Short mmCIF file of C-alpha atoms and ligand atoms in Angstrom, two decimals:
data_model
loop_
_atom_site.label_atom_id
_atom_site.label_comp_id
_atom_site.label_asym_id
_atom_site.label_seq_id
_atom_site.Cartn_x
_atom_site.Cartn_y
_atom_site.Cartn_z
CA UNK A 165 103.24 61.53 3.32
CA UNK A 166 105.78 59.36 5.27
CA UNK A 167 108.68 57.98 4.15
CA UNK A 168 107.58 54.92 3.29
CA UNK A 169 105.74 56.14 0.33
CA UNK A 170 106.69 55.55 -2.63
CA UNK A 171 106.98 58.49 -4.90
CA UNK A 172 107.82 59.16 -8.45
CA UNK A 173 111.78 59.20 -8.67
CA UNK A 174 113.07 62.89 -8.35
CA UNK A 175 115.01 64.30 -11.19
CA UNK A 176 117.20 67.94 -10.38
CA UNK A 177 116.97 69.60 -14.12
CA UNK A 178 117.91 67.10 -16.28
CA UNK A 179 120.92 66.21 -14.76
CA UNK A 180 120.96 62.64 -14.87
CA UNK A 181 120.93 62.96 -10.51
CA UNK A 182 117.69 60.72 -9.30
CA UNK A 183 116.50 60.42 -6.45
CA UNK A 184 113.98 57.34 -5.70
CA UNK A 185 112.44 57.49 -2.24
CA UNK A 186 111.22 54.41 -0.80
CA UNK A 187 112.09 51.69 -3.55
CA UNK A 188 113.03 49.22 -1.77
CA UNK A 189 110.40 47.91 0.09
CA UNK A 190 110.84 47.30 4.14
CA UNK A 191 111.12 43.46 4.36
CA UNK A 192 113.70 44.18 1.86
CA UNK A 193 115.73 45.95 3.50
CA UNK A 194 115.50 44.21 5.95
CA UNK A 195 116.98 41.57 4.39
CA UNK A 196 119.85 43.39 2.85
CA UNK A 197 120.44 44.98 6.29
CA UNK A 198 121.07 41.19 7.66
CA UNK A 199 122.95 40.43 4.18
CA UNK A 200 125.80 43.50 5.59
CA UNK A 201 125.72 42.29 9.17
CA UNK A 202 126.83 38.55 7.63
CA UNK A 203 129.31 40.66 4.96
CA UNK A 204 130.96 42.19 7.84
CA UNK A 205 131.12 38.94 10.10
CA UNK A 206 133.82 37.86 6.86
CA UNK A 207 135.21 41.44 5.80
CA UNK A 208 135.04 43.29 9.62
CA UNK A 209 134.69 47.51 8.75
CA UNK A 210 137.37 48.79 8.95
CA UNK A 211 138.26 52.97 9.46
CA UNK A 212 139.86 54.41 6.53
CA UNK A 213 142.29 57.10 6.78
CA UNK A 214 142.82 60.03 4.77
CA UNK A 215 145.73 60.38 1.91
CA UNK A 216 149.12 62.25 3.26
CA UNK A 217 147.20 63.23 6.61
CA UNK A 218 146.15 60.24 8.25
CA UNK A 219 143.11 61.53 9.55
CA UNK A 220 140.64 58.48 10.06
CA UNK A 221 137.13 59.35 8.68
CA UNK A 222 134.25 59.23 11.02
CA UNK A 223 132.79 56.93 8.73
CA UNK A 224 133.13 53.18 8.68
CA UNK A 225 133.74 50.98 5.57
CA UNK A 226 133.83 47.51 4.21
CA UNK A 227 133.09 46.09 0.92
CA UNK A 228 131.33 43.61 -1.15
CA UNK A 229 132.16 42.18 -4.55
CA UNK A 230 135.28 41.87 -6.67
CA UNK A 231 136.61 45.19 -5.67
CA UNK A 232 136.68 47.39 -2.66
CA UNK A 233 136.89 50.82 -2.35
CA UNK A 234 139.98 51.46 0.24
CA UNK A 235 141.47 54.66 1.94
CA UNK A 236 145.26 54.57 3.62
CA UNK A 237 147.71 57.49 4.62
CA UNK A 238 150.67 56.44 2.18
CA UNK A 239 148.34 55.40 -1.02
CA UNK A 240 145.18 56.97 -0.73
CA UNK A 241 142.08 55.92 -2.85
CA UNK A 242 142.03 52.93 -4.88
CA UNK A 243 140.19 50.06 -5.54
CA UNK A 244 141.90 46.13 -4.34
CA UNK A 245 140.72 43.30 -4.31
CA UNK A 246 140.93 42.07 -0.65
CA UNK A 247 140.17 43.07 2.41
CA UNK A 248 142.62 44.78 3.82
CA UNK A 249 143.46 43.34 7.17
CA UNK A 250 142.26 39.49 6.24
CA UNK A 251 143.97 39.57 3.19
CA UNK A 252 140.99 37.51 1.93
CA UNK A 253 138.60 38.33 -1.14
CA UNK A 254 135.49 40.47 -0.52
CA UNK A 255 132.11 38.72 -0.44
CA UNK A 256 130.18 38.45 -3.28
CA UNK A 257 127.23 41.36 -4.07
CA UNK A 258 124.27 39.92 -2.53
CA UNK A 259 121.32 38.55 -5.23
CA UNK A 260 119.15 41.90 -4.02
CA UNK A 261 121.46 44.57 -4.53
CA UNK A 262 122.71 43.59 -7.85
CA UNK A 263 118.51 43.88 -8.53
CA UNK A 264 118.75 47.49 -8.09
CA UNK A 265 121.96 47.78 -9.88
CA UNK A 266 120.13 46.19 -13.09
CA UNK A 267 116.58 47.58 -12.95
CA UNK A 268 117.97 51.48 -12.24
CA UNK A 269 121.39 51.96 -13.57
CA UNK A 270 120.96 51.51 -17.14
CA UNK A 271 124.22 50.02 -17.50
CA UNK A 272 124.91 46.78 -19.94
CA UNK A 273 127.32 45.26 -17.45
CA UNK A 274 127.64 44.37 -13.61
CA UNK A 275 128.65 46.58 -10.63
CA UNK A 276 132.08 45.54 -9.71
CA UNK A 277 132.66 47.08 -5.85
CA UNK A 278 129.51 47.68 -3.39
CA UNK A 279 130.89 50.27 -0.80
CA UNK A 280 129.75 49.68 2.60
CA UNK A 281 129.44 53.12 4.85
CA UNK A 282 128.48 52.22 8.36
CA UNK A 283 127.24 55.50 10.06
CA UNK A 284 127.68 55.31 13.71
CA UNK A 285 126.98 58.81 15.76
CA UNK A 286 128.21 61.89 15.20
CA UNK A 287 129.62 59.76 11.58
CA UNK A 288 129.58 62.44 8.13
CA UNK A 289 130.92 62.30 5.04
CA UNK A 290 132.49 65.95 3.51
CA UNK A 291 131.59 67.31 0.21
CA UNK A 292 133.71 64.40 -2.53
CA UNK A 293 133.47 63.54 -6.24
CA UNK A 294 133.69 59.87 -6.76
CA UNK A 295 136.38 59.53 -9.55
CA UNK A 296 138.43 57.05 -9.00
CA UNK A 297 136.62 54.48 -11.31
CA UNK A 298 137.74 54.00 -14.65
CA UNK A 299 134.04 53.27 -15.46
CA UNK A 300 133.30 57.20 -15.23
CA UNK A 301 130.20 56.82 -18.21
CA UNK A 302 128.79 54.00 -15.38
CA UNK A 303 126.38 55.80 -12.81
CA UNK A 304 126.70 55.58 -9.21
CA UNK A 305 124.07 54.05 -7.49
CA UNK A 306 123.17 53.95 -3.82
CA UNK A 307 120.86 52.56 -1.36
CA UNK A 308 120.28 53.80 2.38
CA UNK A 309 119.60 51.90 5.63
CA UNK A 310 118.40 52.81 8.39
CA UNK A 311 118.85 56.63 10.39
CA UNK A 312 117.72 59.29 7.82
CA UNK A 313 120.68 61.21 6.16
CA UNK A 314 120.78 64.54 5.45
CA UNK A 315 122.84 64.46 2.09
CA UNK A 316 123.96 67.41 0.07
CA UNK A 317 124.59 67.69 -3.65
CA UNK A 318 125.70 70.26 -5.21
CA UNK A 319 127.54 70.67 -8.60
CA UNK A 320 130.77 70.20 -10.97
CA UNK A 321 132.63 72.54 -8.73
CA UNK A 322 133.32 73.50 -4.73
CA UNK A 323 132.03 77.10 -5.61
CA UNK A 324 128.19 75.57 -7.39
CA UNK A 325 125.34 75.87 -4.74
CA UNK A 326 124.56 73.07 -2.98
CA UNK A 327 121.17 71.63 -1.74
CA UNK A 328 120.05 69.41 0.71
CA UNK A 329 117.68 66.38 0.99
CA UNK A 330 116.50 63.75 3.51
CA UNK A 331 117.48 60.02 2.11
CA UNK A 332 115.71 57.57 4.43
CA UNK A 333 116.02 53.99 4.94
CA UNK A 334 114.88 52.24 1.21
CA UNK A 335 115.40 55.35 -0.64
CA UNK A 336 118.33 54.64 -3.57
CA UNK A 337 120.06 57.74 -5.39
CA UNK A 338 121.70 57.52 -8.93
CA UNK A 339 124.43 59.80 -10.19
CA UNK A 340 124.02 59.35 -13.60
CA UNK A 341 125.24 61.82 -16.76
CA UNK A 342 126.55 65.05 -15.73
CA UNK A 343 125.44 64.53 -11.38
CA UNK A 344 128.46 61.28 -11.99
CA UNK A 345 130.77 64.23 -11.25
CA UNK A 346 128.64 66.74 -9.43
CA UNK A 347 129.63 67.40 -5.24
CA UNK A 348 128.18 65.59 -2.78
CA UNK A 349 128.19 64.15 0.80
CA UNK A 350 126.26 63.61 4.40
CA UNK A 351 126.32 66.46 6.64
CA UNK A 352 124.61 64.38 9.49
CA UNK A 353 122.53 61.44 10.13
CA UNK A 354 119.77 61.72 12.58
CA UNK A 355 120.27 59.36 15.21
CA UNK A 356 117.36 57.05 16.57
CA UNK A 357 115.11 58.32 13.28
CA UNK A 358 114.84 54.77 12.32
CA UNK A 359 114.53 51.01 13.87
CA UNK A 360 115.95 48.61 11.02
CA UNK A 361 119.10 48.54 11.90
CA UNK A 362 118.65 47.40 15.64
CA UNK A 363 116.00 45.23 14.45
CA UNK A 364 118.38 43.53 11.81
CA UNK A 365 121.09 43.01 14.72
CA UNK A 366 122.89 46.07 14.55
CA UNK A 367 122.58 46.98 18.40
CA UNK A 368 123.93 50.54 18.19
CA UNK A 369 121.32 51.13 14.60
CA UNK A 370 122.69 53.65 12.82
CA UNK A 371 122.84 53.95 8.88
CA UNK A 372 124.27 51.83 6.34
CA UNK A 373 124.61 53.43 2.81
CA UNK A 374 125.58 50.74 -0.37
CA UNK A 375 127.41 52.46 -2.81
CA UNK A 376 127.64 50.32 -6.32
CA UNK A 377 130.22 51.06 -9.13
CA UNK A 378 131.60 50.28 -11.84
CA UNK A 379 135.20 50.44 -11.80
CA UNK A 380 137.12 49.23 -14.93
CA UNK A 381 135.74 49.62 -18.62
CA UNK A 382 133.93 46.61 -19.55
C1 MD6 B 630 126.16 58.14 1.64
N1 MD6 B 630 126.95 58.48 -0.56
O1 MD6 B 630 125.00 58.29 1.26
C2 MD6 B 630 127.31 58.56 0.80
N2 MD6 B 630 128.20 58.66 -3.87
O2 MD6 B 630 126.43 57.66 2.73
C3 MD6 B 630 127.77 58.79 -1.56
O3 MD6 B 630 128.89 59.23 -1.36
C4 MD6 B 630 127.29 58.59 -2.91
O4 MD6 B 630 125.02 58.30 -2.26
C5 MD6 B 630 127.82 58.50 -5.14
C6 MD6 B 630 126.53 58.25 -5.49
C7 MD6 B 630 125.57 58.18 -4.52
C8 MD6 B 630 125.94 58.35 -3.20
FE1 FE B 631 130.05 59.50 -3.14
#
């Protein structure tokens, strides 16, 4: 089966974690991969850099909607509402990916940041809990792009197992119940694995991943 089939979600044992391969169909995302490129032509990715270290991720990031999701040596992980080098607001969530917000997360009110992660080669993202939303009963839902991922998801704790699974371009993954605080990350992305990006304008492809949350209690 390839992996623009569209399967039954996957559910890990009752966990709340789905995983929804191919839901968004390919003119779709094709769509919402030219939606980023014109999101970044207003709020340019930028590299974020670690708290107290200063070690710049491999992974690139910009934002879309009323809050961002930042990284900086001196004040680490927050949420602000502009970008940080134009000092202007972020775009708005485009139409399509507030769709998937509303018909998967099961959540009575609006996403409030859409994190941008621009995968370039050689780009991962280590083993994290998102938690810094106030919003913690919100899921966390996400939508991939492009060059399959090889993401990893393990559990409440560094020591839990951990598993991995291939998200390709269309798939979307919620964290929902107990997975909103479970481990998880991209080990690697496998370069060249997928043409949407360069065909959406994105000369060197890669993978974009759209990460939507709800910050503040509504
Ligand atoms: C990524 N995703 O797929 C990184 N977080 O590039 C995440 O960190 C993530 O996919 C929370 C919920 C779903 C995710
Ligand atoms: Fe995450």
């Amino acid at each position: 089966m390839g992996p623009t089939t569209r399967r039954s979600p996957k559910l890990l044992k009752q966990s709340g974690f789905f995983l929804h391969q191919a839901k968004v169909p390919l003119a779709d995302q094709l769509r919402l991969a030219i939606g980023v490129r014109c999101i970044l032509a207003n709020a340019p990715a930028y590299t974020p850099l670690m708290p107290r270290s200063g070690t710049p991720m491999s992974v690139r990031m910009s934002n879309c909607g009323p809050l961002g999701w930042f990284t900086d040596k001196d004040r680490g992980y927050r949420y602000i509402d502009r970008h940080p080098e134009t000092g202007q607001a972020w775009p708005a969530i485009p139409a399509a990916v507030l769709a998937v917000w509303e018909e998967l997360s099961g959540y009575p009110a609006p996403p409030e940041a859409c994190l941008i992660n621009l995968y370039g080669p050689g780009a991962k993202l280590g083993l994290h809990i998102d938690q810094d939303e106030e919003a913690s009963d919100a899921p966390v839902v996400s939508i991939s792009l492009g060059d399959t991922a090889v993401f990893r998801v393990g559990g409440a704790t560094r020591k839990n197992p951990t598993r991995t699974m291939k998200l390709h371009s269309g798939d979307v993954v919620v964290l929902g119940g107990e997975s909103r605080h479970w481990y998880h990350g991209v080990d690697r992305v496998l370069t060249g694995s997928n043409r949407l990006l360069t065909e959406a304008g994105f000369p060197e492809g890669g993978r974009i991943n759209l990460t939507l949350r709800r910050v503040t209690t509504p």
